[in-house]
Short mmCIF file of N, CA and C in Angstrom, two decimals:
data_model
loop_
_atom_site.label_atom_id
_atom_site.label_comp_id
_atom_site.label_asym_id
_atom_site.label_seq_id
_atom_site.Cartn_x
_atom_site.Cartn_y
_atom_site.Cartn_z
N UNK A 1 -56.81 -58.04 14.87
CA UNK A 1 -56.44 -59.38 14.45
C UNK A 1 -55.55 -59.99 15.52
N UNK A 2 -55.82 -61.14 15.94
CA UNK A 2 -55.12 -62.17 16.81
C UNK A 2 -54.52 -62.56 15.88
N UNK A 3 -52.83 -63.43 16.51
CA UNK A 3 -51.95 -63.96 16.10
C UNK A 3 -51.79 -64.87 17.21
N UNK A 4 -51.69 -66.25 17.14
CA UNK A 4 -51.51 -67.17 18.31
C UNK A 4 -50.27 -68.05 17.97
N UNK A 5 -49.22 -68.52 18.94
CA UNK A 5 -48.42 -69.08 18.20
C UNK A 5 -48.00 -69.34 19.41
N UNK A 6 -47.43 -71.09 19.25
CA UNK A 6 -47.13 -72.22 20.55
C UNK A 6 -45.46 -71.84 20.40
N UNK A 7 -45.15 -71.80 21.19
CA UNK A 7 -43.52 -72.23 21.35
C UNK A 7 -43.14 -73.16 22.38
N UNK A 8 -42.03 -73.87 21.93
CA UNK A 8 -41.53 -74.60 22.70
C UNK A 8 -40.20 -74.43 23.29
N UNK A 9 -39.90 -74.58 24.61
CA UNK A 9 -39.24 -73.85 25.02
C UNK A 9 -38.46 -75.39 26.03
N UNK A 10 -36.99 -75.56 25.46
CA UNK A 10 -36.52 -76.80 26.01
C UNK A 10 -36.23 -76.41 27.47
N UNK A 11 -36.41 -77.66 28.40
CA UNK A 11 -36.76 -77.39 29.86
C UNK A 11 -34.84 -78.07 30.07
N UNK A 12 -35.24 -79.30 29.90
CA UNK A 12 -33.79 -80.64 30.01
C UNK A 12 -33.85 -81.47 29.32
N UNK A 13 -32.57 -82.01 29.34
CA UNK A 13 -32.22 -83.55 28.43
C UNK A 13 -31.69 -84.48 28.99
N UNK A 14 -32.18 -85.51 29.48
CA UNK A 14 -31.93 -86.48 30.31
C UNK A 14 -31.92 -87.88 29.39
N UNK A 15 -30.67 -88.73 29.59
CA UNK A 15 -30.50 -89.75 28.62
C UNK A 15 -30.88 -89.56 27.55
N UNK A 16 -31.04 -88.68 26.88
CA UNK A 16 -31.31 -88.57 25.22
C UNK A 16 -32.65 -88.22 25.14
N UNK A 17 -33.29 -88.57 26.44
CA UNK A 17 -34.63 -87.49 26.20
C UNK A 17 -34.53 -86.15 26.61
N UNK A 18 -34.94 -85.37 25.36
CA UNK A 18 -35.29 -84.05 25.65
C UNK A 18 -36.83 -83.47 26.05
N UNK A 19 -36.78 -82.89 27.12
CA UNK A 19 -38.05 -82.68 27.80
C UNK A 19 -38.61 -81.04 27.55
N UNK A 20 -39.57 -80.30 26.64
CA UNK A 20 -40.13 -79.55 26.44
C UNK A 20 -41.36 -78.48 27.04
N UNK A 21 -41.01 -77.60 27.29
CA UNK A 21 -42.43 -77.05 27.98
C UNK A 21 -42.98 -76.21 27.12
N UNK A 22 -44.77 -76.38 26.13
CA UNK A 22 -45.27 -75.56 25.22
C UNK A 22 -45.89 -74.47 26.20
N UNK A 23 -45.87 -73.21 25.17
CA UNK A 23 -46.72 -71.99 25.84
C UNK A 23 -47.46 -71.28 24.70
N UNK A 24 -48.30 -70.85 25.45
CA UNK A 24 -49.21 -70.05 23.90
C UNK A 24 -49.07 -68.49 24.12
N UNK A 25 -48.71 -68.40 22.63
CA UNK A 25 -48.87 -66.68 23.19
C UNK A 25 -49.70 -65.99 21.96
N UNK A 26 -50.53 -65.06 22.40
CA UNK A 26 -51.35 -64.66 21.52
C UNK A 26 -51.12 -62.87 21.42
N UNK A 27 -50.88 -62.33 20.31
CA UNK A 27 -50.55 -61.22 19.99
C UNK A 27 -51.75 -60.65 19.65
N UNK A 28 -51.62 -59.39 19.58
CA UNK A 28 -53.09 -58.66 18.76
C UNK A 28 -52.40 -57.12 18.44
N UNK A 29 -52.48 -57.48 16.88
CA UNK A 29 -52.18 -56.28 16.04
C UNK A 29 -53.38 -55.17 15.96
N UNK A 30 -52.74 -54.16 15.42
CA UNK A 30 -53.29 -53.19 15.18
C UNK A 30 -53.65 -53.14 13.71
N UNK A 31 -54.49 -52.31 13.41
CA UNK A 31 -54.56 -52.13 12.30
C UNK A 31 -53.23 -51.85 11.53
N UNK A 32 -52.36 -50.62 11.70
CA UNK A 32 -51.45 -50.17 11.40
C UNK A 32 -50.22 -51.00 11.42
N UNK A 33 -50.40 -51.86 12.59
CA UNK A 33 -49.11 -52.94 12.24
C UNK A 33 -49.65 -53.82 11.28
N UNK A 34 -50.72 -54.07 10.90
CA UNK A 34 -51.13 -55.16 9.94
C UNK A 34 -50.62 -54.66 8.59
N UNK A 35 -51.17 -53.08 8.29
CA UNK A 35 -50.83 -52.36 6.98
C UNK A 35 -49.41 -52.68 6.64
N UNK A 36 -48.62 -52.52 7.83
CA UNK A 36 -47.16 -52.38 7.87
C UNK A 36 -45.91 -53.49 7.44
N UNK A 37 -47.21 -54.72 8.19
CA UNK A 37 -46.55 -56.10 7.59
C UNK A 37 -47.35 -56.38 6.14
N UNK A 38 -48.06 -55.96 5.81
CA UNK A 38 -48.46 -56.13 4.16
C UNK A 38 -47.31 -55.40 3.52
N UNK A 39 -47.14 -54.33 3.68
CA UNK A 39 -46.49 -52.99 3.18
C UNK A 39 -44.89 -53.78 2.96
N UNK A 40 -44.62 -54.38 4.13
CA UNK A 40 -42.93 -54.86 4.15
C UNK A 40 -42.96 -55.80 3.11
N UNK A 41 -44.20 -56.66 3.44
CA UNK A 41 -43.97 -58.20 2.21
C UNK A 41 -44.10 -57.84 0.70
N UNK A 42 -45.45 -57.02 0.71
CA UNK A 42 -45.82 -56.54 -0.55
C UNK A 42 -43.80 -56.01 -1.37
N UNK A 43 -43.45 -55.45 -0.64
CA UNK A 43 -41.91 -54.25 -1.22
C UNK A 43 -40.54 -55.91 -1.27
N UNK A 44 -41.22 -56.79 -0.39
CA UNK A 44 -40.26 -58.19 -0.93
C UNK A 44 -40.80 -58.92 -2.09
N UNK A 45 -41.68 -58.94 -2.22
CA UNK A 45 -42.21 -59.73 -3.16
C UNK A 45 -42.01 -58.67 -4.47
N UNK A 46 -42.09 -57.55 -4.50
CA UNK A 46 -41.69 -56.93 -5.47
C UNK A 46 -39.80 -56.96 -5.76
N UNK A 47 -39.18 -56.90 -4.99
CA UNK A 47 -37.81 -57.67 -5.24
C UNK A 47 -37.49 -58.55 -5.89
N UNK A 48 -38.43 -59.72 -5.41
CA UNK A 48 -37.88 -60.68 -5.70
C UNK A 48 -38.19 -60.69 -7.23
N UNK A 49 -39.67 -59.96 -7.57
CA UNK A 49 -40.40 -60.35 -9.03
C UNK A 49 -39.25 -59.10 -10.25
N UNK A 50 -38.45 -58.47 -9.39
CA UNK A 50 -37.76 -57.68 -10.32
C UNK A 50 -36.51 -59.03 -10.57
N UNK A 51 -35.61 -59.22 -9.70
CA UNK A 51 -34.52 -59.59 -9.52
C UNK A 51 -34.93 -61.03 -11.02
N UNK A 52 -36.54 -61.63 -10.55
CA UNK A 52 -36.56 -63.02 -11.75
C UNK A 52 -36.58 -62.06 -13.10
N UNK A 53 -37.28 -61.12 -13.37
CA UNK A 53 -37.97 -60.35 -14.40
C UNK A 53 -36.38 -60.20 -15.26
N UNK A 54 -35.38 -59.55 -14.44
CA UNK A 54 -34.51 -59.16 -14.89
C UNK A 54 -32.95 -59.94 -15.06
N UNK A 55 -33.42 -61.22 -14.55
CA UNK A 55 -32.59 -62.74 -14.99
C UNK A 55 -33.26 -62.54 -16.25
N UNK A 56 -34.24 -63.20 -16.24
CA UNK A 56 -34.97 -63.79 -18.07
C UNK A 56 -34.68 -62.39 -19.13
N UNK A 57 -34.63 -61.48 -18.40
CA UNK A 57 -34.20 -60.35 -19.75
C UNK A 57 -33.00 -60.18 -19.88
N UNK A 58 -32.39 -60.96 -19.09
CA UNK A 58 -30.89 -60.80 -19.61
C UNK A 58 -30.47 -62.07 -20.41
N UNK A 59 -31.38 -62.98 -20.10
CA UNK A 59 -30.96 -63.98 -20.68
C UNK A 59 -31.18 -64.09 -21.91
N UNK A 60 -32.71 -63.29 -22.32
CA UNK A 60 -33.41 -62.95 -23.63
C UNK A 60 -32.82 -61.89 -24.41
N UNK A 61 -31.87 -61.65 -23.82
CA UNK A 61 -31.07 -60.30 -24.55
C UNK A 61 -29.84 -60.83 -24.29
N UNK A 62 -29.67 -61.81 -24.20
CA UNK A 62 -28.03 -62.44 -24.54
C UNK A 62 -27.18 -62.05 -23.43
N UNK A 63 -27.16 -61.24 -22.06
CA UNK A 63 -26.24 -60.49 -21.59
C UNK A 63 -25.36 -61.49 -20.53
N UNK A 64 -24.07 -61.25 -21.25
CA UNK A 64 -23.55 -62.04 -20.40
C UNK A 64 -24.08 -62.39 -19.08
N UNK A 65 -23.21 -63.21 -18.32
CA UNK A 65 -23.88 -64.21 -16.80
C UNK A 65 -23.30 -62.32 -16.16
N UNK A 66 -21.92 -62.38 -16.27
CA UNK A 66 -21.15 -61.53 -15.32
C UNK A 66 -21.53 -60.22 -15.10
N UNK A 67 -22.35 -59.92 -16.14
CA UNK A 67 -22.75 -58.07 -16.33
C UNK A 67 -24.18 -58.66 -16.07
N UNK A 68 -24.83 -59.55 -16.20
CA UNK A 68 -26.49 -59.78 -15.88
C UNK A 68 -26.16 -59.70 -14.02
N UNK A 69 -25.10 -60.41 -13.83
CA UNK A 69 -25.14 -60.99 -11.85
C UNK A 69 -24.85 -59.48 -11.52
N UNK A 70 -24.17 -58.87 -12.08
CA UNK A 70 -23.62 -57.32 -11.54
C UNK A 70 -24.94 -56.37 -11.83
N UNK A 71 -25.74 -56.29 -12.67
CA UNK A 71 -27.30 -55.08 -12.45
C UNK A 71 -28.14 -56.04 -11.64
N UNK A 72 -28.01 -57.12 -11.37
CA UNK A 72 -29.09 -57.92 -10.14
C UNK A 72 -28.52 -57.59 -8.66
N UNK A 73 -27.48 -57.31 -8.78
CA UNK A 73 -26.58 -56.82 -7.57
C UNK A 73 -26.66 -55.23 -6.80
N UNK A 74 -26.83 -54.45 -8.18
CA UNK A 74 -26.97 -53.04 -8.08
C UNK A 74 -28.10 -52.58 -7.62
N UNK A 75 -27.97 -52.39 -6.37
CA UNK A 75 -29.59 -51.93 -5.39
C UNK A 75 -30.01 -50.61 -5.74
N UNK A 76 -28.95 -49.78 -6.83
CA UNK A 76 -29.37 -48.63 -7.00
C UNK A 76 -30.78 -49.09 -8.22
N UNK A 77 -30.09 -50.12 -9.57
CA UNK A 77 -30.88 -50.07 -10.15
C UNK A 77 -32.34 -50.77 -9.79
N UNK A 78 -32.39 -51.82 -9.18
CA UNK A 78 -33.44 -52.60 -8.80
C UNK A 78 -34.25 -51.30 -7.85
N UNK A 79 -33.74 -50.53 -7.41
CA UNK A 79 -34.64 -49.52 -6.61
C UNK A 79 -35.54 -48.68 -8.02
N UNK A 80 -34.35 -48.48 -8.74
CA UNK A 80 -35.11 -47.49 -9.90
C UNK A 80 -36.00 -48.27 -10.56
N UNK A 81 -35.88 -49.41 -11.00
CA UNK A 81 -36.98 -50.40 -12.19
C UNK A 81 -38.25 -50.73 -10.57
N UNK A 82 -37.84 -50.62 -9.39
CA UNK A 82 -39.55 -50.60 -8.93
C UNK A 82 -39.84 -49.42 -8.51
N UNK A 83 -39.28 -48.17 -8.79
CA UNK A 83 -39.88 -47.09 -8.84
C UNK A 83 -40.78 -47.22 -9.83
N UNK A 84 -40.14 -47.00 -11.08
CA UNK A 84 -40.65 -46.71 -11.83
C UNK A 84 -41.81 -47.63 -12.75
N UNK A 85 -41.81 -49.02 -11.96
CA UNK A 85 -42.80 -49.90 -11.96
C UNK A 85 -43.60 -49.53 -11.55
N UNK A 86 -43.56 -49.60 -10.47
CA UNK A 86 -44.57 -48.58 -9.51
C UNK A 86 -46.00 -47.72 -9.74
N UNK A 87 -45.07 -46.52 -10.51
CA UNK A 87 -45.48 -45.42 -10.87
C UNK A 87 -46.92 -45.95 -12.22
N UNK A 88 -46.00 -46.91 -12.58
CA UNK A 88 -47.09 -47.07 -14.37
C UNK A 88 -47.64 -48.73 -13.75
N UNK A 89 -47.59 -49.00 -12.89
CA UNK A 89 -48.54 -50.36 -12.94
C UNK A 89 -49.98 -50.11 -13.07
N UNK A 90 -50.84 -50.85 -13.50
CA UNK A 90 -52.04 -50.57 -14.42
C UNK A 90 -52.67 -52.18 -13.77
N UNK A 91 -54.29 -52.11 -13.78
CA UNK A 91 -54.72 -53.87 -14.01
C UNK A 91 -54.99 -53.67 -15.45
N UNK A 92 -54.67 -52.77 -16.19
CA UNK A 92 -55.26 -53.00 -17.97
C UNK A 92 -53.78 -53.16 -19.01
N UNK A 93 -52.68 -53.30 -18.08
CA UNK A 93 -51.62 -54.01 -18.89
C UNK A 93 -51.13 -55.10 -17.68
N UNK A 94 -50.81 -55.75 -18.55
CA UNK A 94 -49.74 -57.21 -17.77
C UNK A 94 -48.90 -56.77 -17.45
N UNK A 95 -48.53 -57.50 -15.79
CA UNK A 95 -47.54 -56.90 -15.10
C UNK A 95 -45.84 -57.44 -15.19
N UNK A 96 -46.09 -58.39 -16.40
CA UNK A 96 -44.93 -58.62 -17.04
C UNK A 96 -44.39 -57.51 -18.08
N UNK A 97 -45.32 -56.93 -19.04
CA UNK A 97 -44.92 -56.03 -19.97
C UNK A 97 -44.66 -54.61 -18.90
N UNK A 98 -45.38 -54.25 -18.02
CA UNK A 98 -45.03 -53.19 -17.45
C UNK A 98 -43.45 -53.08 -16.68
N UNK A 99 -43.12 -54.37 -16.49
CA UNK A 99 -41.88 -54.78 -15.48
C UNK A 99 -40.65 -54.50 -16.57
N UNK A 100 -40.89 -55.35 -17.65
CA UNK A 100 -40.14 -55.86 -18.95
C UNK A 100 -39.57 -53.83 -19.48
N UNK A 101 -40.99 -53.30 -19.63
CA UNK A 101 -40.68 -51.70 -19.54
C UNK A 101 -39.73 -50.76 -19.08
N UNK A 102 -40.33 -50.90 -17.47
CA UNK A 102 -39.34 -50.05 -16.67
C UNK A 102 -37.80 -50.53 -16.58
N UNK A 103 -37.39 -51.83 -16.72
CA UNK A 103 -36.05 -52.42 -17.06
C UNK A 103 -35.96 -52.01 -18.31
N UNK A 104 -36.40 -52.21 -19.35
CA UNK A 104 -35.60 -51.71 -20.51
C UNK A 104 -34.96 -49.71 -20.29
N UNK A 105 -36.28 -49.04 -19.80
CA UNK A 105 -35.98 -47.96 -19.81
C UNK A 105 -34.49 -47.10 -18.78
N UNK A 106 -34.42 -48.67 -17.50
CA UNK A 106 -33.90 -48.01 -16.80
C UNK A 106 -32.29 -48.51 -16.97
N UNK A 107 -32.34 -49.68 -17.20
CA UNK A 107 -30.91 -49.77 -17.78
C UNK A 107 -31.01 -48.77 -19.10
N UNK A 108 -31.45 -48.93 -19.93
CA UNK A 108 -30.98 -47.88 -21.35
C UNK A 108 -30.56 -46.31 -20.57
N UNK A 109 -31.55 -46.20 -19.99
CA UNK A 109 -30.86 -44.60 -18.61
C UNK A 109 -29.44 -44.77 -18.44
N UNK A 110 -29.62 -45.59 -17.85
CA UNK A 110 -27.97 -46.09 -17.18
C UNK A 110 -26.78 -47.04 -17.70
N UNK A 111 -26.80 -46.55 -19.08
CA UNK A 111 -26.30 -46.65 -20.52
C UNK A 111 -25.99 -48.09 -20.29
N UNK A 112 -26.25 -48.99 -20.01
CA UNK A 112 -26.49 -50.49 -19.80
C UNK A 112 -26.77 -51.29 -20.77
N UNK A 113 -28.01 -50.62 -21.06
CA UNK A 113 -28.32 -51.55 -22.62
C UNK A 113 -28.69 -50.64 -23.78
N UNK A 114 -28.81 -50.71 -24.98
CA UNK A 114 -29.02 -50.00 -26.16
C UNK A 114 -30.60 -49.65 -26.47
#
């Protein structure tokens, strides 16, 4: 896979004009770097879908702002609820109930919630 991408690269600025020189540069991945940048985004995008998952369940479970901002904070737990997401994601359950899951189980672990 090619990747092509112009940059511009400021040359001078003379009376308020700024004068630019574009260049093209074209990359070519590997397979393995391609896997690698899926692999990185795929593990952000799972962040981010814990960090919302586990706003709305705190909010749906009443938990205060201050103890909800403090387990969104805790990289230990957000590591454990996408472990263990992970492990049980399914396409034959919704990946809201599976998420909603591993947070209940993993705070109740980590005597958090009841």
């Amino acid at each position: 896979m090619q990747i092509e991408r112009e940059i511009k690269k400021k040359i001078s600025e003379q009376n308020g004009i700024t004068i630019f020189q574009n260049k093209s540069l074209v990359i070519e991945l590997t397979d393995s770097e391609i896997e690698e940048a899926y692999r990185l985004k795929e593990a952000e995008y799972l962040h981010t879908d814990i960090l919302v998952e586990l706003a709305e369940f705190c909010e749906y479970e009443d938990v205060p702002r201050e103890i909800a901002n403090g387990i969104m904070q805790n990289g230990e737990i957000v590591c454990q609820i996408a472990t263990r997401y992970a492990k049980r994601r399914s396409r034959n359950v919704a990946q809201n109930d599976t998420m909603n899951d591993a947070i209940r189980e993993v705070l109740k672990e980590a005597g958090i919630w009841k």
